[in-house]
Structure formats: C-alpha cells, structure tokens
Short mmCIF file of C-alpha atoms in Angstrom, two decimals:
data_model
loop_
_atom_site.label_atom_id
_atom_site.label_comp_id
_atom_site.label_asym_id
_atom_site.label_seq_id
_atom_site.Cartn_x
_atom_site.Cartn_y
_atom_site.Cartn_z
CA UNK M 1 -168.22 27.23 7.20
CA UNK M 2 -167.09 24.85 9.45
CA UNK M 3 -163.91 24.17 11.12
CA UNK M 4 -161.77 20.82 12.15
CA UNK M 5 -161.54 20.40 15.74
CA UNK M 6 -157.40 20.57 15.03
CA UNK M 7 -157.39 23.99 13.27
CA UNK M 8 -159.91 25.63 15.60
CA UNK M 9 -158.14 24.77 19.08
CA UNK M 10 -154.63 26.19 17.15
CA UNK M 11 -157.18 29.82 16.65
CA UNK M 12 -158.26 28.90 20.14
CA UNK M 13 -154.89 28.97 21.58
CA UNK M 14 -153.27 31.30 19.32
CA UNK M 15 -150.91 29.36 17.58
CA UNK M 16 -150.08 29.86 14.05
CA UNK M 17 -152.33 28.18 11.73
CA UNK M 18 -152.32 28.40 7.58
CA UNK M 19 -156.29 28.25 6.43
CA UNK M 20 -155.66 30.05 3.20
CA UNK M 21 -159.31 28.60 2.18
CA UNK M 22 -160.76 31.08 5.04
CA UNK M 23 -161.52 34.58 3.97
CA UNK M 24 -162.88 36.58 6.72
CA UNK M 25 -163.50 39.18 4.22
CA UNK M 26 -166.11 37.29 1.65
CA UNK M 27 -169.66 37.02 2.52
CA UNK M 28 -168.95 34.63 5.25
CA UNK M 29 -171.92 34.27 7.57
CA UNK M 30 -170.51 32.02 9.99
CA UNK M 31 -167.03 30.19 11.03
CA UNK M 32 -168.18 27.28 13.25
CA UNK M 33 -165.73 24.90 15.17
CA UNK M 34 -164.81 22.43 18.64
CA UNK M 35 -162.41 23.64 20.55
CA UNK M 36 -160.36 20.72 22.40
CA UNK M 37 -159.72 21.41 26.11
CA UNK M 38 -158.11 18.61 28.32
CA UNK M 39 -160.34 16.52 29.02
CA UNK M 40 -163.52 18.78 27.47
CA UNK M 41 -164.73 20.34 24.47
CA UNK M 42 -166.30 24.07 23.32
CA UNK M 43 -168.10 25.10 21.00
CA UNK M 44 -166.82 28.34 18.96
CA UNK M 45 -168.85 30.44 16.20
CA UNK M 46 -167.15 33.74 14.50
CA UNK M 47 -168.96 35.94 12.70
CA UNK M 48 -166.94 38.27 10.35
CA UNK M 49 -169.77 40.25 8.84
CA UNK M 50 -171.05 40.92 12.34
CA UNK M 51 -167.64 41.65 14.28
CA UNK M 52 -168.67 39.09 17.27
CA UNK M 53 -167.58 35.21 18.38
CA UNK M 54 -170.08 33.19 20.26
CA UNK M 55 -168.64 30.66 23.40
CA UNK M 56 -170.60 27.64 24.29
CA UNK M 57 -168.99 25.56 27.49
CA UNK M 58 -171.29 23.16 29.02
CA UNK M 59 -168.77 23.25 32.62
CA UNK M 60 -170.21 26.91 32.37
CA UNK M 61 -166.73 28.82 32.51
CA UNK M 62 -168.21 32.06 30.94
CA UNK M 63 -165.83 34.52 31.97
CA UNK M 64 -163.03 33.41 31.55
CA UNK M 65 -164.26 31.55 27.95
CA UNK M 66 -165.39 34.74 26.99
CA UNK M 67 -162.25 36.65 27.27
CA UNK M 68 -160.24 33.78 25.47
CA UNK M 69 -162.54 33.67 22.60
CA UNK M 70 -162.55 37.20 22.29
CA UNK M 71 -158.67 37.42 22.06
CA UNK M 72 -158.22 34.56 20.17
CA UNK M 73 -161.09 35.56 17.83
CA UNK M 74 -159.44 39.12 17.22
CA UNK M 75 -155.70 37.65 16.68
CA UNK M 76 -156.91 35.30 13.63
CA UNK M 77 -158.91 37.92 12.28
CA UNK M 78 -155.90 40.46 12.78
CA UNK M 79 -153.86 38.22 10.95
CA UNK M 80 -156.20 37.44 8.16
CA UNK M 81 -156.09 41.49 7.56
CA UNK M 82 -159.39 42.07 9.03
CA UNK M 83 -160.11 45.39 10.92
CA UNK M 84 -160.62 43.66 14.47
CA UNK M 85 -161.80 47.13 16.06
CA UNK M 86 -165.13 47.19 17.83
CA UNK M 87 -165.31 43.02 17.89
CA UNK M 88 -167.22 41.58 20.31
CA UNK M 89 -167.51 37.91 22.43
CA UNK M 90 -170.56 36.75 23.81
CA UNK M 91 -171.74 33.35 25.40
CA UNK M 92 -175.31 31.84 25.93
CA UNK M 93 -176.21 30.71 29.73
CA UNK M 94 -176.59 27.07 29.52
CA UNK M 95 -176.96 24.39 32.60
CA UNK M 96 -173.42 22.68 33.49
CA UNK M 97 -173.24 19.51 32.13
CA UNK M 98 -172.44 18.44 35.38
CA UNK M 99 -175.98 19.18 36.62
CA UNK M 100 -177.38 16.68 34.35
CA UNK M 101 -175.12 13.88 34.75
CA UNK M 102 -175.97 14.31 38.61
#
C-alpha cells in the first residue's frame, strides 16, 4: 500500500492523522511512503506482518533516522491497536547523495 507524501510525514512526525482505510492488522505486506524533510525527502516502508520499518535517507543520517522511524513507526501502529512489542527499525547503507552530485 502506498502512502501520500502528506499523511506519511504527519506518521513521521507524530501528529495525529485519520487513515481509517489502513489496517495494520489485514494481510498487509507493506506500507510504503516519502517523508518530507526541509529541504529533503525519505523514504519510509512498514511492515505490519513482520513488526519492522525500513529508513532510506540519501544525506545518510542513519542513526538518528533510525530512531525516528522506529518511534514514529510504533506510535501509529499503537494507535491503530496493534501490539507494537518487539518492533524493529532498520536502514540500508547507501552513498550520500552528496557524493554523487560532487
């Protein structure tokens, strides 16, 4: 399923957001979205079934990406009534962006 950029930065930054078409507890696979940062963009991926959110920032601000998604990630899911125990948030190593344009 994917997300609009709008809804997915209010998960992002943990503001209250009505998606009564998402049920975290169907046979969702994955909840794709872009997350809108000043000036930059990230790419999110939730995956109920599987307890885990996936972070993709091409600036390459993995730790601190990681942590957002994952609290952001269990909040929604908390308040869609899903048991949020155990979930994990990963990222991929990718070059910075920056590295190419240079």
């Amino acid at each position: 399923m994917f997300i609009d950029s709008y809804p997915m930065t209010n998960i992002w930054n943990r503001k209250t957001t009505q998606m009564k078409f998402i049920n975290p507890t169907s046979s969702l696979w994955v909840i794709l979205g872009a997350v809108h940062e000043p000036g930059h963009w990230i790419f999110a991926a939730i995956s109920p079934m599987e307890r885990r959110s996936l972070v993709l920032d091409s600036l390459g601000n993995a730790a601190s990406k990681v942590k957002q998604c994952l609290e952001s990630t269990r909040s929604f899911m908390r308040l869609k009534g899903f048991n949020v125990s155990r979930w994990t948030a990963n990222t991929v190593k990718m070059p910075r962006l920056v590295e190419y344009l240079s």
